[in-house]
Amino acid sequence: MLEKRYLKTLVFTLCALFVLYLTSLYSYLFFHVMVEIFILAILFAIGTLAWITRKTNDSYLMTLGIGFFAIAIIDLLHLITYKGMGILPGIDSNLPTQLWIAQKYLEAFCFIGAFLLIGKKVNDYLIGGLFGLFTVGTFAAIYFGVFPACYVEGTGLTPFKVISEYVIAALMAVAWVLLYQRRKSLDRSTYVALSIALFLSIVAEICFTNYLGVYDIFNLIGHLLTLVAFGMIFIAVVYVSITRPLDSMYRSLSTSEEIYRTLGERGHSFLALLDDDNKVVHVNRKMRELIGGEEKDINGKEISLLFHGEGAERLSANIPRLRSREIDSFRQSVKQKGECISILWKGGEADLEGSVRVILTGLDITELERYQEKTSELNDALDLINRILVHDTVNQLSIISGNLDLYKINGKEENLARMDNAIRNMDSLVQRMKRMMRAINEPLDLKAVDVRAMAERVRNNHQVSGFSINIIGECTAMADESLENVLDNLVGNAIRHSGGNVAEIILKKTDLGCTIEVADNGKGMPPELKGTMFQLGTKSRSSKGMGYGLFLVKRLVERFGGSISVFDNAPSGTRFIIELRPPGSPMVDDSICRQAKRDHTP
């Protein structure tokens, strides 16, 4: 494919040169005008493009561009003063030849300067000033007769003209050496095209040393070679060094745009672009899923109106604070597909498309918050276990130490029995702590459990004289064996602390699952404990424990996906109500929603 394209270019070039040659047979002056017009078009095109793209290029291209502007000015004068043009009467062939030599000197120096500046950056106006000074100096030297004669009518080329052509050819060779030394800094196509241009320019200069008249065949060949040389320069500078990088840049921009669009659409963050009135300009796929709608239905609406309840209020209150940089982020809990998720919103103003927009990005931190809550639970559990172990172990060790001293004094067996009982209590304590850690830390393995059967076992374990336990109803719930510990704790508290003589376990099957009520007819909750009943360390004055029983009960129930609450019983006593999920229902972790209700900070 590449060779075919080059072949087409070569065929077109040869055809164009042949057509130009045919015009020379009709009129050499017409041929010369056509060649010079093409050269001028190339010179001005390269100069203009180099100047327009000066901020994206180094001084190599700027030197060529500005230099070609100066060359074009001199070449234009060379064209209008050429023999036979008749635009400026009374001018012989010497003036256009002088302008041609000056132009070729400038071209050679332009190449040398440009190749020396490859990869470097020089002030553009300094380069322009130097070329301008050379151009003005050339015109002044010719005007005041200082510039040596280059052509004498009837004689031909002067020695200065011939020597200058060889000097220019040598300068072109020097330029090629510089180009070769810096070839690795250029695109290979640029290097090849410039090398061909320099070679053709050198051959053209040699041709210009051999013609006798300005309409000579060597002059014709020299002009054709010069035209092709500038054509190669055009390919090297405009196509390879400017157009191709611009195409590459546009492709890169397009690729970058596609990458960022893909990241936005397929990423795991929520993304919304808002206008000055907080109306949606664009949302990504994740955001559309959160809101629940198509982009056409979302765009143009105020962002907070797309949410409900506290979520809408929080967005409405905090987006202005993000704009003013009063805050850099805020948290919001929303429901998605029936499940509470927690989102950390971040954002700020950005000047896009001439208007200030807010880029709002959100990260789903639900799992992070659950992990943090789990970590907090474990830390609380470890702290509780440490306190219980220290407290109860010290008590039991004190009993053992005291009875050991008494046994040494009186040798009574009852002291040994008390020590043995204390050791058993310590072992029981360790076993309770193990169960607590398993209940809090082990992965859930929920299944359908027969709550009635569990309640029966609890009643059998608490056969206390003067205290009756009644079981009413039956139901099945999603839980594990630790639900029996929950019932055991509540019934045990009723026996030890309520002051009553009856406890009821009422089981009800409901549409939402299973409701368990554990009620007693005792003296009821102490008023000072009503708001803190399930907090760690809460206990009545008569209790000798550490206040972890109801705390553990609540944690276990919540692990099942249920809830527990406490009320006064009528006419007296305390009533605990547990709500559990029915068998087969999915686990819904509402800890994030519970956290949102506890967190009122915007």
Coordinates of C-alpha atoms in Angstrom, one line a residue:
M1 CA 0.0 0.0 0.0
L2 CA 2.8 2.4 0.9
E3 CA 4.8 1.6 -2.3
K4 CA 1.6 2.1 -4.4
R5 CA 1.1 5.6 -2.8
Y6 CA 4.7 6.6 -3.5
L7 CA 4.4 5.3 -7.1
K8 CA 1.3 7.5 -7.7
T9 CA 3.2 10.5 -6.3
L10 CA 6.2 9.8 -8.5
V11 CA 4.0 9.4 -11.6
F12 CA 2.1 12.6 -10.8
T13 CA 5.4 14.5 -10.3
L14 CA 6.9 13.3 -13.6
C15 CA 3.7 14.2 -15.4
A16 CA 3.6 17.7 -13.9
L17 CA 7.3 18.3 -14.8
F18 CA 6.6 17.1 -18.3
V19 CA 3.7 19.5 -18.6
L20 CA 5.9 22.4 -17.4
Y21 CA 8.6 21.4 -19.9
L22 CA 6.0 21.5 -22.7
T23 CA 5.0 25.1 -21.6
S24 CA 8.7 26.1 -21.9
L25 CA 8.6 25.0 -25.6
Y26 CA 5.7 27.4 -26.1
S27 CA 7.1 30.2 -23.9
Y28 CA 10.1 30.0 -21.6
L29 CA 8.8 33.1 -19.8
F30 CA 5.5 31.4 -19.1
F31 CA 7.3 28.3 -17.9
H32 CA 9.4 30.5 -15.5
V33 CA 6.4 32.2 -14.2
M34 CA 4.6 28.9 -13.5
V35 CA 7.6 27.4 -11.7
E36 CA 8.1 30.5 -9.6
I37 CA 4.5 30.7 -8.7
F38 CA 4.6 27.1 -7.5
I39 CA 7.8 27.8 -5.5
L40 CA 6.3 30.9 -4.0
A41 CA 3.1 29.0 -3.0
I42 CA 5.2 26.4 -1.3
L43 CA 7.4 29.0 0.5
F44 CA 4.4 31.0 1.8
A45 CA 2.5 27.8 2.8
I46 CA 5.5 26.5 4.8
G47 CA 6.1 29.8 6.4
T48 CA 2.5 30.3 7.4
L49 CA 2.0 26.9 8.8
A50 CA 5.3 27.0 10.7
W51 CA 4.2 30.3 12.3
I52 CA 0.7 29.2 13.2
T53 CA 2.1 26.1 14.9
R54 CA 5.1 27.8 16.5
K55 CA 4.0 27.0 20.0
T56 CA 4.0 23.2 19.3
N57 CA 7.3 23.1 17.4
D58 CA 10.9 23.7 18.2
S59 CA 13.1 26.4 16.5
Y60 CA 14.1 24.0 13.7
L61 CA 10.7 24.4 12.0
M62 CA 10.4 28.1 12.9
T63 CA 13.8 28.8 11.3
L64 CA 12.6 27.1 8.1
G65 CA 9.3 28.9 8.2
I66 CA 10.6 32.4 8.8
G67 CA 13.5 31.9 6.5
F68 CA 11.1 30.8 3.7
F69 CA 9.1 34.0 4.2
A70 CA 12.2 36.0 3.6
I71 CA 13.2 33.8 0.6
A72 CA 9.7 34.2 -0.8
I73 CA 9.9 38.0 -0.7
I74 CA 13.3 38.0 -2.6
D75 CA 12.0 35.3 -5.0
L76 CA 8.9 37.4 -5.7
L77 CA 11.1 40.3 -6.7
H78 CA 13.2 37.9 -8.8
L79 CA 10.0 36.9 -10.6
I80 CA 8.7 40.4 -11.4
T81 CA 12.1 41.6 -12.6
Y82 CA 12.8 38.6 -14.8
K83 CA 13.7 39.3 -18.4
G84 CA 10.6 39.7 -20.5
M85 CA 8.2 40.4 -17.6
G86 CA 8.1 44.1 -18.4
I87 CA 6.7 45.0 -15.0
L88 CA 9.7 47.2 -14.1
P89 CA 11.0 48.7 -17.4
G90 CA 14.7 49.4 -17.9
I91 CA 15.9 46.4 -15.9
D92 CA 18.4 44.0 -17.4
S93 CA 19.0 40.3 -16.5
N94 CA 21.6 41.1 -13.9
L95 CA 19.1 42.2 -11.2
P96 CA 17.0 39.0 -11.2
T97 CA 20.2 37.0 -11.2
Q98 CA 21.5 38.9 -8.2
L99 CA 18.2 38.4 -6.4
W100 CA 18.4 34.7 -7.3
I101 CA 21.9 34.3 -5.8
A102 CA 20.9 36.3 -2.7
Q103 CA 17.9 34.0 -2.3
K104 CA 20.0 30.8 -2.7
Y105 CA 22.6 32.1 -0.1
L106 CA 19.7 32.8 2.3
E107 CA 18.2 29.3 1.6
A108 CA 21.6 27.6 2.4
F109 CA 22.0 29.6 5.6
C110 CA 18.4 28.8 6.5
F111 CA 19.0 25.1 6.2
I112 CA 22.2 25.3 8.2
G113 CA 20.6 27.3 11.0
A114 CA 17.5 25.1 11.1
F115 CA 19.4 21.9 11.4
L116 CA 21.6 23.4 14.1
L117 CA 18.5 24.2 16.1
I118 CA 16.9 20.8 15.9
G119 CA 15.6 20.0 19.4
K120 CA 16.3 23.5 20.7
K121 CA 14.2 26.5 21.4
V122 CA 15.2 30.1 20.4
N123 CA 13.1 33.2 20.6
D124 CA 11.0 33.4 17.4
Y125 CA 11.4 37.1 17.1
L126 CA 15.2 36.9 17.2
I127 CA 15.1 34.5 14.3
G128 CA 12.7 36.8 12.4
G129 CA 15.0 39.7 13.1
L130 CA 18.1 38.0 11.7
F131 CA 16.3 37.0 8.5
G132 CA 14.8 40.5 8.2
L133 CA 18.2 42.1 8.6
F134 CA 19.6 39.8 5.8
T135 CA 16.7 40.7 3.5
V136 CA 17.0 44.4 4.0
G137 CA 20.8 44.3 3.7
T138 CA 20.5 42.4 0.4
F139 CA 18.1 45.0 -1.0
A140 CA 20.3 47.8 0.2
A141 CA 23.5 46.3 -1.3
I142 CA 21.8 45.9 -4.7
Y143 CA 20.2 49.4 -4.6
F144 CA 23.5 51.1 -3.8
G145 CA 25.5 49.0 -6.3
V146 CA 27.5 47.2 -3.6
F147 CA 26.3 43.7 -4.5
P148 CA 28.6 42.2 -7.2
A149 CA 27.3 41.7 -10.7
C150 CA 26.1 38.2 -11.6
Y151 CA 25.1 38.4 -15.2
V152 CA 26.4 40.5 -18.1
E153 CA 24.4 40.8 -21.3
G154 CA 26.3 39.2 -24.3
T155 CA 28.9 37.6 -21.9
G156 CA 26.8 35.5 -19.5
L157 CA 27.5 34.6 -16.0
T158 CA 30.1 36.5 -14.0
P159 CA 32.8 34.7 -12.0
F160 CA 31.1 35.8 -8.8
K161 CA 27.9 34.1 -9.9
V162 CA 29.6 30.8 -10.9
I163 CA 31.7 30.7 -7.7
S164 CA 28.7 31.6 -5.6
E165 CA 26.8 28.7 -7.1
Y166 CA 29.6 26.3 -6.0
V167 CA 29.8 27.9 -2.6
I168 CA 26.0 27.5 -2.2
A169 CA 26.3 23.9 -3.3
A170 CA 29.0 23.4 -0.6
L171 CA 26.8 25.1 2.0
M172 CA 24.0 22.7 1.0
A173 CA 26.4 19.8 1.5
V174 CA 27.3 21.2 5.0
A175 CA 23.6 21.4 5.7
W176 CA 23.2 17.8 4.7
V177 CA 26.0 16.7 7.1
L178 CA 24.3 18.5 9.9
L179 CA 21.0 16.9 8.9
Y180 CA 22.7 13.4 8.9
Q181 CA 24.2 14.0 12.4
R182 CA 20.8 14.9 13.8
R183 CA 18.7 12.3 11.8
K184 CA 17.7 10.4 15.0
S185 CA 15.9 13.5 16.2
L186 CA 13.7 13.5 13.1
D187 CA 11.0 11.3 11.6
R188 CA 12.6 9.0 9.1
S189 CA 10.3 10.3 6.3
T190 CA 11.4 13.9 7.2
Y191 CA 15.0 13.0 7.0
V192 CA 14.7 11.2 3.6
A193 CA 12.6 14.0 2.1
L194 CA 15.0 16.7 3.3
S195 CA 18.0 14.7 2.1
I196 CA 16.5 14.4 -1.4
A197 CA 15.7 18.1 -1.4
L198 CA 19.3 19.0 -0.5
F199 CA 20.7 16.7 -3.1
L200 CA 18.4 18.2 -5.8
S201 CA 19.4 21.7 -4.7
I202 CA 23.1 20.9 -5.1
V203 CA 22.5 19.4 -8.6
A204 CA 20.4 22.5 -9.5
E205 CA 23.2 24.8 -8.3
I206 CA 25.7 23.0 -10.6
C207 CA 23.2 23.4 -13.5
F208 CA 23.0 27.2 -12.8
T209 CA 26.7 27.5 -13.3
N210 CA 26.5 26.3 -16.9
Y211 CA 23.9 28.4 -18.7
L212 CA 24.8 31.2 -21.0
G213 CA 21.4 32.8 -21.4
V214 CA 18.5 33.1 -19.0
Y215 CA 16.4 31.0 -21.3
D216 CA 19.1 28.3 -21.5
I217 CA 18.3 24.5 -21.1
F218 CA 20.5 24.3 -18.0
N219 CA 18.5 27.2 -16.5
L220 CA 15.3 25.3 -17.2
I221 CA 16.7 22.1 -15.6
G222 CA 17.9 24.0 -12.6
H223 CA 14.4 25.6 -12.1
L224 CA 12.7 22.2 -12.4
L225 CA 15.1 20.6 -9.9
T226 CA 14.6 23.6 -7.6
L227 CA 10.8 23.1 -7.8
V228 CA 11.0 19.4 -7.0
A229 CA 13.4 20.2 -4.1
F230 CA 10.9 22.6 -2.6
G231 CA 8.2 20.1 -3.2
M232 CA 10.2 17.6 -1.1
I233 CA 10.7 20.3 1.6
F234 CA 6.9 20.8 1.6
I235 CA 6.4 17.1 2.1
A236 CA 9.0 17.0 4.9
V237 CA 7.8 20.1 6.7
V238 CA 4.1 20.3 6.1
Y239 CA 3.0 16.7 5.7
V240 CA 5.5 14.9 7.9
S241 CA 6.5 17.5 10.5
I242 CA 3.2 19.4 10.9
T243 CA 0.2 17.5 9.4
R244 CA 1.2 14.1 10.6
P245 CA 1.9 15.2 14.2
L246 CA -1.4 17.1 14.1
D247 CA -3.2 14.0 12.9
S248 CA -1.4 12.0 15.6
M249 CA -2.4 14.6 18.2
Y250 CA -6.0 14.5 17.1
R251 CA -6.0 10.7 17.2
S252 CA -4.4 10.9 20.6
L253 CA -7.0 13.3 21.8
S254 CA -9.7 11.2 20.4
T255 CA -8.2 8.1 22.0
S256 CA -7.9 10.0 25.3
E257 CA -11.5 11.1 25.1
E258 CA -12.6 7.6 24.5
I259 CA -10.5 6.3 27.3
Y260 CA -11.9 8.9 29.8
R261 CA -15.5 8.3 28.5
T262 CA -15.0 4.5 28.9
L263 CA -13.6 5.1 32.4
G264 CA -16.5 7.3 33.2
E265 CA -19.1 4.8 31.9
R266 CA -17.5 1.6 33.0
G267 CA -15.8 2.8 36.2
H268 CA -17.0 2.0 39.7
S269 CA -17.5 5.7 40.7
F270 CA -20.7 7.7 40.5
L271 CA -20.2 10.7 38.2
A272 CA -22.3 13.7 37.5
L273 CA -21.6 17.0 35.7
L274 CA -23.8 19.9 37.0
D275 CA -24.4 23.4 35.6
D276 CA -24.5 26.7 37.7
D277 CA -28.0 25.8 38.9
N278 CA -27.0 22.3 40.0
K279 CA -28.9 20.8 37.1
V280 CA -27.6 17.7 35.5
V281 CA -25.6 18.0 32.3
H282 CA -24.2 14.5 32.2
V283 CA -24.3 11.4 34.3
N284 CA -22.4 8.1 33.9
R285 CA -23.8 4.6 33.9
K286 CA -23.2 4.0 37.6
M287 CA -25.1 7.3 38.4
R288 CA -28.0 6.3 36.2
E289 CA -28.3 3.0 37.9
L290 CA -28.3 4.8 41.3
I291 CA -31.0 7.2 40.3
G292 CA -32.9 4.7 38.3
G293 CA -33.5 6.3 34.9
E294 CA -32.2 7.0 31.4
E295 CA -29.9 10.0 30.8
K296 CA -32.5 11.8 28.7
D297 CA -34.9 11.6 31.7
I298 CA -32.2 12.8 34.1
N299 CA -30.4 15.6 32.2
G300 CA -31.7 19.1 32.9
K301 CA -33.2 18.2 36.4
E302 CA -31.9 19.6 39.6
I303 CA -29.7 16.9 41.2
S304 CA -31.2 16.8 44.6
L305 CA -34.7 16.3 43.1
L306 CA -33.6 12.9 41.8
F307 CA -33.2 11.6 45.3
H308 CA -35.6 11.3 48.2
G309 CA -35.8 12.1 51.9
E310 CA -32.6 12.8 53.8
G311 CA -30.5 12.0 50.7
A312 CA -32.0 14.9 48.8
E313 CA -31.7 17.3 51.7
R314 CA -28.1 16.3 52.2
L315 CA -27.2 16.8 48.5
S316 CA -29.0 20.1 48.4
A317 CA -27.2 21.4 51.5
N318 CA -23.7 20.2 50.6
I319 CA -23.2 20.9 46.9
P320 CA -23.0 24.7 47.5
R321 CA -20.4 23.9 50.3
L322 CA -18.4 21.9 47.8
R323 CA -18.5 24.8 45.3
S324 CA -17.2 27.2 48.0
R325 CA -14.6 24.7 49.2
E326 CA -16.0 24.9 52.7
I327 CA -15.9 21.1 52.6
D328 CA -14.1 18.7 50.2
S329 CA -16.4 15.8 50.7
F330 CA -19.6 14.5 52.5
R331 CA -21.3 11.2 53.1
Q332 CA -24.8 10.2 52.0
S333 CA -26.8 7.1 52.6
V334 CA -29.3 6.1 49.9
K335 CA -31.3 3.0 49.1
Q336 CA -30.6 1.2 45.9
K337 CA -32.7 -1.9 44.9
G338 CA -33.9 -2.0 48.5
E339 CA -30.5 -2.0 50.1
C340 CA -28.9 0.9 51.9
I341 CA -25.5 2.0 50.5
S342 CA -23.2 4.7 51.7
I343 CA -21.6 7.1 49.2
L344 CA -18.7 9.5 49.8
W345 CA -19.2 12.5 47.5
K346 CA -16.4 14.7 46.4
G347 CA -16.5 17.6 43.9
G348 CA -15.4 21.0 42.8
E349 CA -15.9 23.6 40.2
A350 CA -14.3 23.3 36.8
D351 CA -14.4 25.7 33.8
L352 CA -15.7 23.6 31.0
E353 CA -16.9 24.8 27.6
G354 CA -16.8 28.4 28.8
S355 CA -19.1 27.9 31.8
V356 CA -18.4 26.9 35.4
R357 CA -19.6 23.4 36.1
V358 CA -19.5 21.2 39.1
I359 CA -17.9 17.7 38.7
L360 CA -19.5 15.5 41.4
T361 CA -18.0 12.1 42.0
G362 CA -19.1 9.5 44.4
L363 CA -17.5 6.4 45.8
D364 CA -19.4 3.5 47.2
I365 CA -17.9 3.1 50.7
T366 CA -20.5 0.7 52.0
E367 CA -18.1 -2.2 52.4
L368 CA -15.5 0.0 53.9
E369 CA -18.0 1.3 56.5
R370 CA -19.2 -2.3 57.2
Y371 CA -15.6 -3.3 57.7
Q372 CA -15.0 -0.3 60.0
E373 CA -18.2 -1.2 62.0
K374 CA -17.0 -4.8 62.2
T375 CA -13.6 -3.7 63.4
S376 CA -15.2 -1.5 66.0
E377 CA -17.4 -4.4 67.1
L378 CA -14.3 -6.6 67.5
N379 CA -12.5 -3.9 69.4
D380 CA -15.4 -3.4 71.7
A381 CA -15.7 -7.2 72.2
L382 CA -12.0 -7.5 72.9
D383 CA -12.2 -4.6 75.4
L384 CA -15.2 -6.2 77.0
I385 CA -13.6 -9.6 77.2
N386 CA -10.5 -8.1 78.7
R387 CA -12.5 -6.2 81.4
I388 CA -14.6 -9.3 82.2
L389 CA -11.6 -11.6 82.4
V390 CA -9.7 -9.2 84.6
H391 CA -12.7 -8.5 86.9
D392 CA -14.0 -12.0 87.3
T393 CA -10.6 -13.7 87.3
V394 CA -9.4 -11.4 90.1
N395 CA -12.5 -12.1 92.1
Q396 CA -12.1 -15.9 91.7
L397 CA -8.4 -15.7 92.5
S398 CA -9.2 -13.8 95.6
I399 CA -11.6 -16.5 96.7
I400 CA -9.0 -19.2 95.9
S401 CA -6.3 -17.3 97.8
G402 CA -8.4 -16.7 100.9
N403 CA -9.7 -20.2 101.1
L404 CA -6.2 -21.6 100.6
D405 CA -5.0 -19.6 103.6
L406 CA -8.0 -20.8 105.7
Y407 CA -7.3 -24.4 104.7
K408 CA -3.7 -24.1 105.8
I409 CA -5.0 -22.9 109.2
N410 CA -8.0 -25.2 109.9
G411 CA -7.7 -27.9 107.2
K412 CA -11.5 -27.8 106.6
E413 CA -12.8 -29.5 103.4
E414 CA -15.3 -26.7 102.7
N415 CA -12.4 -24.4 101.9
L416 CA -11.2 -26.9 99.3
A417 CA -14.8 -27.0 97.9
R418 CA -14.9 -23.2 97.6
M419 CA -11.5 -23.2 95.8
D420 CA -12.8 -26.0 93.4
N421 CA -16.0 -24.0 92.8
A422 CA -13.9 -20.8 92.0
I423 CA -11.8 -22.8 89.5
R424 CA -15.0 -24.1 87.9
N425 CA -16.3 -20.5 87.7
M426 CA -13.1 -19.5 85.9
D427 CA -13.4 -22.3 83.4
S428 CA -17.0 -21.4 82.8
L429 CA -15.9 -17.8 82.3
V430 CA -13.4 -18.8 79.7
Q431 CA -16.0 -20.9 77.9
R432 CA -18.5 -17.9 77.9
M433 CA -15.8 -15.7 76.4
K434 CA -15.1 -18.2 73.7
R435 CA -18.8 -18.3 72.8
M436 CA -19.0 -14.5 72.7
M437 CA -16.0 -14.3 70.3
R438 CA -17.6 -17.0 68.1
A439 CA -20.9 -15.2 68.1
I440 CA -19.3 -11.9 67.0
N441 CA -16.4 -13.0 64.8
E442 CA -17.4 -16.2 63.1
P443 CA -19.0 -16.1 59.6
L444 CA -22.7 -16.4 59.5
D445 CA -24.2 -19.8 58.6
L446 CA -27.9 -18.9 58.9
K447 CA -30.6 -21.5 58.4
A448 CA -34.2 -22.1 59.3
V449 CA -34.5 -22.8 63.0
D450 CA -37.4 -24.0 65.0
V451 CA -37.8 -21.2 67.6
R452 CA -40.3 -23.2 69.7
A453 CA -37.8 -26.1 70.1
M454 CA -35.2 -23.6 71.3
A455 CA -37.6 -22.0 73.7
E456 CA -38.4 -25.5 75.1
R457 CA -34.7 -26.2 75.8
V458 CA -34.3 -22.8 77.5
R459 CA -37.3 -23.6 79.8
N460 CA -35.8 -27.0 80.6
N461 CA -32.5 -25.3 81.6
H462 CA -34.2 -22.9 84.0
Q463 CA -36.2 -25.1 86.3
V464 CA -36.4 -22.7 89.3
S465 CA -38.7 -23.2 92.2
G466 CA -41.4 -20.6 92.4
F467 CA -40.8 -19.3 88.9
S468 CA -42.8 -20.5 85.8
I469 CA -41.9 -20.1 82.1
N470 CA -44.8 -20.2 79.6
I471 CA -44.4 -20.7 75.9
I472 CA -47.1 -19.6 73.5
G473 CA -47.2 -20.2 69.8
E474 CA -44.6 -21.3 67.4
C475 CA -42.6 -19.9 64.4
T476 CA -39.5 -20.6 62.2
A477 CA -36.9 -17.9 61.6
M478 CA -33.5 -17.4 59.8
A479 CA -30.9 -17.7 62.5
D480 CA -28.3 -20.1 63.9
E481 CA -27.8 -21.9 67.2
S482 CA -26.8 -18.7 69.0
L483 CA -30.4 -17.6 69.0
E484 CA -30.8 -20.0 71.9
N485 CA -28.2 -18.0 73.8
V486 CA -30.3 -14.9 73.2
L487 CA -33.4 -16.5 74.7
D488 CA -31.4 -18.0 77.5
N489 CA -30.0 -14.6 78.4
L490 CA -33.4 -12.8 78.4
V491 CA -35.1 -15.6 80.5
G492 CA -32.2 -15.7 82.9
N493 CA -32.4 -11.9 83.4
A494 CA -36.1 -12.2 84.1
I495 CA -35.4 -14.9 86.8
R496 CA -32.5 -13.1 88.4
H497 CA -33.4 -9.4 88.2
S498 CA -37.1 -8.9 87.5
G499 CA -38.4 -9.7 90.9
G500 CA -41.4 -11.5 89.3
N501 CA -42.4 -15.1 89.2
V502 CA -43.6 -15.6 85.6
A503 CA -41.9 -15.2 82.2
E504 CA -43.7 -15.7 78.9
I505 CA -42.1 -16.6 75.5
I506 CA -44.7 -15.6 72.9
L507 CA -43.9 -16.7 69.3
K508 CA -45.9 -15.2 66.4
K509 CA -45.6 -16.0 62.7
T510 CA -46.0 -12.8 60.6
D511 CA -45.7 -11.7 57.0
L512 CA -42.3 -10.3 57.8
G513 CA -41.0 -13.4 59.5
C514 CA -41.1 -14.3 63.2
T515 CA -41.8 -12.2 66.2
I516 CA -40.5 -13.3 69.6
E517 CA -41.7 -11.6 72.8
V518 CA -40.0 -12.3 76.1
A519 CA -42.0 -10.7 79.0
D520 CA -42.0 -10.9 82.8
N521 CA -44.3 -9.6 85.5
G522 CA -41.6 -8.1 87.6
K523 CA -40.8 -4.6 88.8
G524 CA -39.9 -3.3 85.3
M525 CA -37.0 -1.4 83.9
P526 CA -35.2 1.1 86.1
P527 CA -36.0 4.6 84.6
E528 CA -32.3 5.5 84.3
L529 CA -31.6 2.5 82.1
K530 CA -34.5 2.8 79.5
G531 CA -32.4 4.7 76.9
T532 CA -29.2 2.7 77.4
M533 CA -30.4 -0.9 77.9
F534 CA -28.4 -2.4 75.1
Q535 CA -25.2 -0.4 75.5
L536 CA -22.0 -2.0 76.7
G537 CA -21.6 -1.8 80.5
T538 CA -25.3 -1.0 81.2
K539 CA -26.5 -2.9 84.3
S540 CA -28.9 -2.5 87.3
R541 CA -27.6 -1.7 90.7
S542 CA -28.4 -5.2 91.9
S543 CA -26.4 -6.8 89.2
K544 CA -23.0 -8.2 90.0
G545 CA -22.1 -8.7 86.3
M546 CA -20.2 -6.5 83.9
G547 CA -23.2 -5.4 81.8
Y548 CA -22.4 -7.2 78.6
G549 CA -25.5 -9.6 78.4
L550 CA -28.0 -7.4 76.6
F551 CA -25.2 -5.8 74.5
L552 CA -24.3 -9.3 73.2
V553 CA -28.0 -10.1 72.7
K554 CA -28.5 -7.1 70.5
R555 CA -25.4 -7.8 68.4
L556 CA -26.5 -11.4 67.9
V557 CA -30.0 -10.4 66.8
E558 CA -28.6 -7.8 64.3
R559 CA -26.3 -10.4 62.9
F560 CA -29.3 -12.5 62.0
G561 CA -30.7 -9.4 60.1
G562 CA -33.2 -8.8 62.8
S563 CA -34.0 -6.2 65.5
I564 CA -34.7 -6.0 69.2
S565 CA -36.5 -3.5 71.3
V566 CA -37.6 -3.2 74.9
F567 CA -40.9 -1.8 76.4
D568 CA -42.7 -1.7 79.7
N569 CA -45.0 -4.6 80.2
A570 CA -48.6 -4.1 81.3
P571 CA -49.5 -4.1 84.1
S572 CA -45.9 -4.6 85.3
G573 CA -42.6 -5.9 84.2
T574 CA -40.5 -5.7 81.0
R575 CA -41.2 -6.9 77.5
F576 CA -38.5 -7.6 74.9
I577 CA -39.6 -7.9 71.2
I578 CA -37.4 -9.6 68.6
E579 CA -38.2 -9.4 64.9
L580 CA -36.5 -12.0 62.7
R581 CA -36.6 -12.8 59.0
P582 CA -38.6 -15.8 57.6
P583 CA -36.7 -18.8 56.2
G584 CA -35.3 -18.3 52.7
S585 CA -35.3 -14.5 52.8
P586 CA -32.1 -12.7 51.6
M587 CA -29.9 -11.2 54.2
V588 CA -30.2 -7.4 54.1
D589 CA -27.5 -5.5 56.0
D590 CA -29.1 -2.3 57.2
S591 CA -26.2 -1.2 59.3
I592 CA -25.5 1.6 56.9
C593 CA -29.0 2.9 57.2
R594 CA -28.8 2.6 61.0
Q595 CA -25.5 4.5 60.9
A596 CA -27.1 7.2 58.7
K597 CA -29.9 7.7 61.3
R598 CA -27.2 8.1 64.0
D599 CA -25.1 10.5 61.9
H600 CA -26.8 13.9 61.7
T601 CA -23.7 15.8 60.6
P602 CA -23.9 17.1 57.0

